[in-house]
Amino acid sequence: MIDIASPLRLRLDSAALVHNWRWLAQASGAEAGAAIKADGYGLGARAVMQRLAAAGCRFFFVATWVEAAALMPLPAGVSLSVLHGVGETDMIAARTLPVRPVLSSIEQVARWRAGGEGRPCDVMVDTGMNRLGLRVEEALGGALGGLVIETLLSHLASADEDSPQTGRQLAAFAAIRDAIPARRYSLANSAGICLGPDYGFDLTRPGLALYGGVPRAEAAGPIRQVAFPEARVLQMRDVPAGEAVGYGATWTAPRDSRVAVANMGYADGYLRCHAGAGGATWEGHALPLIGRVSMDLIAFDASAAPGLAEGDWLTLDYDLPMTAARSGLSQYELLTGLGARFERYWV
Ligand SMILES: *Cc1c(COP(=O)(O)O)cnc(C)c1O
């Protein structure tokens, strides 16, 4: 097979990933699992799982059975749960794979009782988000009797803000914990972990902060960036003062300029909203993004980096909290939107 190098790549920092997981475990005082749905928030679920399992992480969560099947075989000693539970068409996968469903409705509980062959499951109880999960009254009213529950979960709706809803959810979950037997109890996502040990229970389920996202100020110092998009320079151009660059001619050279055209665009998840504020670095030089983002191309003002040449690699500015603040995209979207054309490589 011929080896064709991709002109855009995603550098992924193993040490930062493991560091973030350890910090999250210590901040909550509980064991930390990992949410690796959406292909590990765009980084690569299998690679994330291998690295975190090697560091001691034992509980992993994906959204769907397709995601679960793609992660077989699991590393030794690791458990995987499917957050969306079991629909009618999922039962064969659910009986076949060494993976637990997170049952999240009365219908799913009935389906698992009838077809789950007595195997253990996880259960989601909704404590006020009204997304997935049995209602508190249903759970307390005996709906879960007879199930072998490994992890009993609920999910926080507003832990990344200072909202009274979060305390109400904590109280509701504590009542559930006291009434319904399960092997372990799990409430906090990344933002919930930042609220401290009251929210830890037995197991936490961080996603965003593992991958360098900062959901609350408490995490701003300790959490390290994990994903670094890099684009190769396809062409250097000399643009005379007064000429424009790109679709719509939205940027005009204020002086004779050197422009670097690089291999990345909105088809790679680098969306048009980065225009006006995005940038990259090359050997310590800051290169402002100029003009519109095209489907496969972006341009930078490289006047301050005279040594930059065709074939060099630019590192895009992609610190998640800063990039979210200037682009209007959430940190989650910035990660999960990173496209299939990136060659993902771990250092
Ligand atoms: C995605 C998800 C998580 C992880 O949330 P983050 O905000 O990314 O830390 C945890 N629990 C559930 C149920 C989820 O869907």
CSV table of C-alpha atoms and ligand atoms in Angstrom, one decimal:
chain,number,residue,atom,x,y,z
A,1,MET,CA,0.0,0.0,0.0
A,2,ILE,CA,1.3,3.5,-0.7
A,3,ASP,CA,1.8,5.7,2.3
A,4,ILE,CA,0.0,9.0,1.7
A,5,ALA,CA,0.6,11.7,4.4
A,6,SER,CA,-2.3,13.8,5.4
A,7,PRO,CA,-1.8,17.6,5.1
A,8,LEU,CA,-3.6,18.2,8.3
A,9,ARG,CA,-3.2,16.4,11.6
A,10,LEU,CA,-4.3,16.5,15.2
A,11,ARG,CA,-1.5,16.2,17.7
A,12,LEU,CA,-2.8,14.5,20.9
A,13,ASP,CA,-0.9,14.7,24.2
A,14,SER,CA,-1.1,11.4,26.1
A,15,ALA,CA,0.5,12.9,29.2
A,16,ALA,CA,-2.0,15.8,29.3
A,17,LEU,CA,-4.9,13.3,29.0
A,18,VAL,CA,-3.7,11.2,31.8
A,19,HIS,CA,-2.8,14.2,33.9
A,20,ASN,CA,-6.4,15.6,33.4
A,21,TRP,CA,-7.9,12.3,34.4
A,22,ARG,CA,-5.8,12.1,37.6
A,23,TRP,CA,-6.7,15.6,38.5
A,24,LEU,CA,-10.4,15.0,38.0
A,25,ALA,CA,-10.2,11.8,40.2
A,26,GLN,CA,-8.5,13.7,43.0
A,27,ALA,CA,-10.8,16.7,42.8
A,28,SER,CA,-13.9,14.7,43.4
A,29,GLY,CA,-12.5,12.3,45.9
A,30,ALA,CA,-14.3,9.5,44.0
A,31,GLU,CA,-13.1,7.0,41.4
A,32,ALA,CA,-13.1,8.7,37.9
A,33,GLY,CA,-14.5,7.0,34.8
A,34,ALA,CA,-14.5,8.5,31.4
A,35,ALA,CA,-17.1,9.5,28.8
A,36,ILE,CA,-15.7,8.5,25.4
A,37,LYS,CA,-18.9,8.9,23.3
A,38,ALA,CA,-18.7,10.7,19.9
A,39,ASP,CA,-15.4,8.9,19.3
A,40,GLY,CA,-13.8,10.2,22.4
A,41,TYR,CA,-15.1,13.7,21.8
A,42,GLY,CA,-13.4,13.6,18.4
A,43,LEU,CA,-9.9,12.5,19.6
A,44,GLY,CA,-10.4,8.7,19.0
A,45,ALA,CA,-12.3,6.6,21.5
A,46,ARG,CA,-10.1,3.5,21.2
A,47,ALA,CA,-6.9,5.5,21.7
A,48,VAL,CA,-8.3,7.4,24.7
A,49,MET,CA,-9.6,4.2,26.3
A,50,GLN,CA,-6.3,2.4,25.9
A,51,ARG,CA,-4.4,5.3,27.5
A,52,LEU,CA,-6.8,5.8,30.4
A,53,ALA,CA,-7.2,2.1,31.0
A,54,ALA,CA,-3.4,1.9,31.3
A,55,ALA,CA,-3.5,4.7,33.8
A,56,GLY,CA,-6.1,2.8,35.9
A,57,CYS,CA,-9.5,4.0,34.6
A,58,ARG,CA,-12.1,1.2,34.8
A,59,PHE,CA,-15.4,2.7,33.8
A,60,PHE,CA,-16.1,4.0,30.3
A,61,PHE,CA,-19.3,5.4,28.8
A,62,VAL,CA,-20.4,5.7,25.1
A,63,ALA,CA,-23.8,6.8,23.7
A,64,THR,CA,-24.7,4.0,21.4
A,65,TRP,CA,-24.3,0.3,20.7
A,66,VAL,CA,-22.5,1.0,17.4
A,67,GLU,CA,-19.9,2.9,19.4
A,68,ALA,CA,-19.6,0.1,21.9
A,69,ALA,CA,-19.2,-2.6,19.2
A,70,ALA,CA,-16.4,-0.6,17.6
A,71,LEU,CA,-14.4,-0.7,20.9
A,72,MET,CA,-14.3,-4.5,21.1
A,73,PRO,CA,-12.3,-6.2,22.5
A,74,LEU,CA,-12.1,-4.2,25.7
A,75,PRO,CA,-8.9,-3.9,27.6
A,76,ALA,CA,-8.7,-6.3,30.6
A,77,GLY,CA,-10.5,-5.2,33.7
A,78,VAL,CA,-12.5,-2.4,32.0
A,79,SER,CA,-16.3,-2.0,32.0
A,80,LEU,CA,-18.2,-0.2,29.2
A,81,SER,CA,-21.8,1.2,29.5
A,82,VAL,CA,-24.1,2.5,26.8
A,83,LEU,CA,-25.8,5.7,27.9
A,84,HIS,CA,-28.7,5.5,25.6
A,85,GLY,CA,-29.9,2.2,27.0
A,86,VAL,CA,-31.7,-0.5,25.0
A,87,GLY,CA,-34.2,0.0,22.3
A,88,GLU,CA,-36.0,-3.0,20.7
A,89,THR,CA,-33.4,-3.3,18.0
A,90,ASP,CA,-30.5,-3.1,20.4
A,91,MET,CA,-31.3,-6.3,22.3
A,92,ILE,CA,-29.1,-8.6,20.3
A,93,ALA,CA,-26.1,-6.3,20.7
A,94,ALA,CA,-26.9,-5.9,24.4
A,95,ARG,CA,-27.0,-9.7,25.0
A,96,THR,CA,-23.9,-10.3,22.9
A,97,LEU,CA,-21.5,-7.7,23.9
A,98,PRO,CA,-19.7,-7.5,27.3
A,99,VAL,CA,-21.3,-4.1,27.8
A,100,ARG,CA,-24.0,-2.8,30.1
A,101,PRO,CA,-27.0,-0.8,29.1
A,102,VAL,CA,-27.9,2.3,31.1
A,103,LEU,CA,-31.7,1.7,31.3
A,104,SER,CA,-33.4,5.0,31.2
A,105,SER,CA,-37.2,4.5,30.9
A,106,ILE,CA,-39.9,2.1,32.3
A,107,GLU,CA,-40.0,0.6,28.8
A,108,GLN,CA,-36.3,-0.2,28.8
A,109,VAL,CA,-36.5,-1.7,32.3
A,110,ALA,CA,-39.3,-4.0,31.1
A,111,ARG,CA,-37.3,-4.9,28.0
A,112,TRP,CA,-34.3,-5.8,30.1
A,113,ARG,CA,-36.3,-7.8,32.6
A,114,ALA,CA,-37.9,-9.8,29.7
A,115,GLY,CA,-34.8,-10.2,27.5
A,116,GLY,CA,-31.7,-9.4,29.5
A,117,GLU,CA,-31.3,-13.0,30.9
A,118,GLY,CA,-30.8,-11.6,34.4
A,119,ARG,CA,-27.6,-9.8,33.5
A,120,PRO,CA,-26.5,-6.7,35.4
A,121,CYS,CA,-27.4,-3.3,34.1
A,122,ASP,CA,-26.9,0.4,34.9
A,123,VAL,CA,-29.9,2.7,35.5
A,124,MET,CA,-30.3,6.5,34.8
A,125,VAL,CA,-32.7,8.4,37.0
A,126,ASP,CA,-33.7,11.9,35.9
A,127,THR,CA,-33.4,14.4,38.7
A,128,GLY,CA,-34.6,17.4,36.9
A,129,MET,CA,-33.1,17.6,33.4
A,130,ASN,CA,-35.9,15.9,31.6
A,131,ARG,CA,-33.7,14.3,29.0
A,132,LEU,CA,-33.0,10.6,29.7
A,133,GLY,CA,-33.9,8.7,32.8
A,134,LEU,CA,-36.7,7.3,34.9
A,135,ARG,CA,-38.5,9.9,36.9
A,136,VAL,CA,-37.7,10.0,40.6
A,137,GLU,CA,-41.2,8.9,41.5
A,138,GLU,CA,-41.0,5.9,39.2
A,139,ALA,CA,-37.6,4.9,40.6
A,140,LEU,CA,-38.8,5.3,44.2
A,141,GLY,CA,-42.1,3.6,43.4
A,142,GLY,CA,-40.7,0.2,42.9
A,143,ALA,CA,-40.0,0.3,39.1
A,144,LEU,CA,-36.5,-1.1,39.6
A,145,GLY,CA,-37.2,-4.0,42.0
A,146,GLY,CA,-35.4,-7.2,41.1
A,147,LEU,CA,-32.8,-5.6,38.8
A,148,VAL,CA,-29.1,-6.2,39.4
A,149,ILE,CA,-27.9,-2.6,39.2
A,150,GLU,CA,-24.2,-2.0,38.9
A,151,THR,CA,-24.1,1.8,38.6
A,152,LEU,CA,-27.0,4.0,39.3
A,153,LEU,CA,-26.6,7.4,37.6
A,154,SER,CA,-28.1,10.8,37.3
A,155,HIS,CA,-26.9,13.7,35.2
A,156,LEU,CA,-26.4,17.4,36.1
A,157,ALA,CA,-28.1,19.9,33.8
A,158,SER,CA,-26.4,23.2,34.9
A,159,ALA,CA,-23.3,22.3,36.8
A,160,ASP,CA,-21.2,24.6,34.6
A,161,GLU,CA,-23.2,27.6,35.9
A,162,ASP,CA,-24.0,28.7,39.4
A,163,SER,CA,-27.6,27.5,39.4
A,164,PRO,CA,-29.9,26.5,42.3
A,165,GLN,CA,-30.9,23.5,40.1
A,166,THR,CA,-27.6,21.8,40.8
A,167,GLY,CA,-28.2,21.6,44.6
A,168,ARG,CA,-31.8,20.4,44.0
A,169,GLN,CA,-30.4,17.6,41.8
A,170,LEU,CA,-27.9,16.7,44.4
A,171,ALA,CA,-30.6,16.3,47.1
A,172,ALA,CA,-32.8,14.3,44.8
A,173,PHE,CA,-29.9,12.0,44.0
A,174,ALA,CA,-29.0,11.5,47.6
A,175,ALA,CA,-32.5,10.4,48.3
A,176,ILE,CA,-32.4,7.9,45.4
A,177,ARG,CA,-29.1,6.6,46.7
A,178,ASP,CA,-30.6,5.9,50.2
A,179,ALA,CA,-33.6,4.1,48.7
A,180,ILE,CA,-32.4,2.0,45.8
A,181,PRO,CA,-29.6,-0.6,46.1
A,182,ALA,CA,-26.8,-0.5,43.6
A,183,ARG,CA,-23.2,-1.4,43.5
A,184,ARG,CA,-22.1,2.2,43.0
A,185,TYR,CA,-23.6,5.7,42.5
A,186,SER,CA,-22.5,8.3,39.9
A,187,LEU,CA,-23.7,11.9,39.4
A,188,ALA,CA,-20.9,14.2,38.3
A,189,ASN,CA,-19.7,15.1,34.8
A,190,SER,CA,-16.6,17.4,34.4
A,191,ALA,CA,-18.4,20.5,35.8
A,192,GLY,CA,-19.9,18.5,38.6
A,193,ILE,CA,-16.5,17.3,39.7
A,194,CYS,CA,-15.4,20.9,40.0
A,195,LEU,CA,-18.1,21.4,42.7
A,196,GLY,CA,-16.1,19.2,45.1
A,197,PRO,CA,-16.5,15.9,47.0
A,198,ASP,CA,-20.2,16.3,47.8
A,199,TYR,CA,-20.9,15.6,44.2
A,200,GLY,CA,-18.4,12.7,43.9
A,201,PHE,CA,-20.4,9.7,45.3
A,202,ASP,CA,-18.6,6.5,44.1
A,203,LEU,CA,-17.8,7.2,40.5
A,204,THR,CA,-17.6,10.3,38.3
A,205,ARG,CA,-18.0,10.5,34.5
A,206,PRO,CA,-15.8,13.3,33.1
A,207,GLY,CA,-15.7,13.9,29.4
A,208,LEU,CA,-14.9,17.5,28.4
A,209,ALA,CA,-12.2,18.2,31.0
A,210,LEU,CA,-10.3,15.0,30.1
A,211,TYR,CA,-9.8,16.4,26.6
A,212,GLY,CA,-8.7,19.9,27.8
A,213,GLY,CA,-12.1,21.6,28.2
A,214,VAL,CA,-12.6,23.9,31.2
A,215,PRO,CA,-16.2,23.8,32.4
A,216,ARG,CA,-15.7,26.0,35.4
A,217,ALA,CA,-13.0,28.3,36.8
A,218,GLU,CA,-11.9,25.7,39.3
A,219,ALA,CA,-10.4,23.7,36.5
A,220,ALA,CA,-8.7,26.5,34.6
A,221,GLY,CA,-5.3,26.1,36.2
A,222,PRO,CA,-5.0,22.3,36.4
A,223,ILE,CA,-6.6,21.2,33.2
A,224,ARG,CA,-4.1,21.0,30.2
A,225,GLN,CA,-4.8,21.2,26.5
A,226,VAL,CA,-4.8,17.8,24.8
A,227,ALA,CA,-5.7,18.4,21.2
A,228,PHE,CA,-3.6,20.6,18.9
A,229,PRO,CA,-4.8,20.9,15.2
A,230,GLU,CA,-2.0,21.3,12.8
A,231,ALA,CA,-2.2,22.4,9.1
A,232,ARG,CA,0.4,22.2,6.5
A,233,VAL,CA,1.3,25.3,4.4
A,234,LEU,CA,0.3,24.6,0.8
A,235,GLN,CA,1.5,27.8,-0.7
A,236,MET,CA,3.2,31.1,0.3
A,237,ARG,CA,2.0,34.2,-1.6
A,238,ASP,CA,3.1,37.8,-1.8
A,239,VAL,CA,0.0,40.0,-1.6
A,240,PRO,CA,0.6,43.6,-2.5
A,241,ALA,CA,-1.0,46.3,-0.4
A,242,GLY,CA,-4.7,46.9,-1.4
A,243,GLU,CA,-5.3,43.4,-2.8
A,244,ALA,CA,-7.9,41.1,-1.1
A,245,VAL,CA,-7.7,37.5,0.1
A,246,GLY,CA,-10.3,34.8,-0.2
A,247,TYR,CA,-14.1,34.5,-0.8
A,248,GLY,CA,-16.0,37.7,-0.6
A,249,ALA,CA,-12.7,39.7,-0.4
A,250,THR,CA,-13.3,40.3,3.3
A,251,TRP,CA,-9.6,41.0,4.1
A,252,THR,CA,-7.5,43.6,2.2
A,253,ALA,CA,-3.8,43.7,2.7
A,254,PRO,CA,-3.0,47.0,4.6
A,255,ARG,CA,0.6,46.8,3.4
A,256,ASP,CA,2.6,44.4,1.2
A,257,SER,CA,2.0,41.1,2.9
A,258,ARG,CA,3.2,37.5,2.9
A,259,VAL,CA,0.3,35.1,3.1
A,260,ALA,CA,0.4,31.4,4.0
A,261,VAL,CA,-2.4,29.3,2.6
A,262,ALA,CA,-2.9,26.1,4.6
A,263,ASN,CA,-4.7,22.8,4.3
A,264,MET,CA,-7.7,23.0,6.6
A,265,GLY,CA,-11.2,24.4,6.3
A,266,TYR,CA,-14.8,24.2,7.5
A,267,ALA,CA,-15.1,20.7,6.2
A,268,ASP,CA,-12.6,19.8,8.9
A,269,GLY,CA,-14.7,21.4,11.6
A,270,TYR,CA,-12.7,24.7,11.5
A,271,LEU,CA,-15.8,26.8,11.0
A,272,ARG,CA,-16.3,30.2,9.4
A,273,CYS,CA,-17.0,31.7,12.8
A,274,HIS,CA,-13.2,31.7,13.5
A,275,ALA,CA,-12.8,34.5,10.9
A,276,GLY,CA,-11.6,37.7,12.5
A,277,ALA,CA,-10.2,36.1,15.6
A,278,GLY,CA,-8.5,32.8,14.8
A,279,GLY,CA,-4.8,32.3,14.4
A,280,ALA,CA,-1.9,29.9,14.4
A,281,THR,CA,1.7,29.8,15.5
A,282,TRP,CA,4.9,28.8,13.8
A,283,GLU,CA,8.2,28.7,15.6
A,284,GLY,CA,6.9,31.2,18.2
A,285,HIS,CA,5.5,33.6,15.6
A,286,ALA,CA,1.8,34.5,15.8
A,287,LEU,CA,0.0,34.3,12.5
A,288,PRO,CA,-3.5,35.9,12.4
A,289,LEU,CA,-6.2,34.2,10.4
A,290,ILE,CA,-7.3,36.4,7.5
A,291,GLY,CA,-10.3,36.4,5.2
A,292,ARG,CA,-13.0,33.8,5.1
A,293,VAL,CA,-12.5,30.1,6.0
A,294,SER,CA,-13.0,28.0,2.8
A,295,MET,CA,-14.1,24.4,2.8
A,296,ASP,CA,-10.5,23.1,2.6
A,297,LEU,CA,-8.3,26.1,2.9
A,298,ILE,CA,-7.5,28.9,5.3
A,299,ALA,CA,-5.1,31.9,5.0
A,300,PHE,CA,-2.8,33.5,7.5
A,301,ASP,CA,-0.9,36.8,7.5
A,302,ALA,CA,2.7,35.5,7.8
A,303,SER,CA,4.4,38.8,7.3
A,304,ALA,CA,6.0,38.5,10.7
A,305,ALA,CA,7.4,35.0,10.0
A,306,PRO,CA,9.8,35.5,7.0
A,307,GLY,CA,11.2,32.0,7.3
A,308,LEU,CA,7.9,30.2,6.8
A,309,ALA,CA,7.8,28.1,3.7
A,310,GLU,CA,5.6,25.7,1.7
A,311,GLY,CA,5.4,22.3,3.6
A,312,ASP,CA,5.8,23.8,7.1
A,313,TRP,CA,3.3,22.9,9.8
A,314,LEU,CA,1.3,25.5,11.5
A,315,THR,CA,-0.3,24.9,14.9
A,316,LEU,CA,-3.7,26.4,15.1
A,317,ASP,CA,-4.7,28.4,18.2
A,318,TYR,CA,-7.1,25.9,19.9
A,319,ASP,CA,-7.0,26.5,23.6
A,320,LEU,CA,-10.6,25.4,24.3
A,321,PRO,CA,-11.9,28.1,26.7
A,322,MET,CA,-10.3,30.9,24.7
A,323,THR,CA,-11.4,29.6,21.4
A,324,ALA,CA,-15.0,29.1,22.6
A,325,ALA,CA,-15.1,32.6,23.9
A,326,ARG,CA,-14.0,34.2,20.7
A,327,SER,CA,-15.9,31.9,18.3
A,328,GLY,CA,-19.2,31.5,20.0
A,329,LEU,CA,-18.9,27.7,19.7
A,330,SER,CA,-19.0,25.6,22.8
A,331,GLN,CA,-15.9,23.7,23.9
A,332,TYR,CA,-17.8,20.5,23.2
A,333,GLU,CA,-18.5,21.6,19.6
A,334,LEU,CA,-14.9,22.6,19.1
A,335,LEU,CA,-13.7,19.1,19.9
A,336,THR,CA,-16.5,16.9,18.4
A,337,GLY,CA,-16.5,18.9,15.2
A,338,LEU,CA,-12.9,18.0,14.3
A,339,GLY,CA,-13.3,16.1,11.1
A,340,ALA,CA,-12.2,12.8,9.6
A,341,ARG,CA,-9.4,14.3,7.4
A,342,PHE,CA,-7.2,14.9,10.5
A,343,GLU,CA,-4.5,12.3,10.9
A,344,ARG,CA,-4.6,11.8,14.7
A,345,TYR,CA,-1.3,11.1,16.3
A,346,TRP,CA,-0.4,10.7,19.9
A,347,VAL,CA,2.8,12.0,21.5
B,1,LIG,C1,-21.5,13.2,28.1
B,1,LIG,C2,-21.9,12.8,29.4
B,1,LIG,C3,-21.0,12.9,30.5
B,1,LIG,C4,-19.7,13.7,30.4
B,1,LIG,O1,-20.0,15.1,30.4
B,1,LIG,P1,-18.9,16.3,30.4
B,1,LIG,O2,-19.7,17.5,30.5
B,1,LIG,O3,-18.3,16.2,29.0
B,1,LIG,O4,-17.9,16.0,31.4
B,1,LIG,C5,-21.3,12.4,31.7
B,1,LIG,N1,-22.5,11.7,31.9
B,1,LIG,C6,-23.4,11.6,30.9
B,1,LIG,C7,-24.7,10.9,31.1
B,1,LIG,C8,-23.2,12.2,29.6
B,1,LIG,O5,-24.1,12.1,28.6
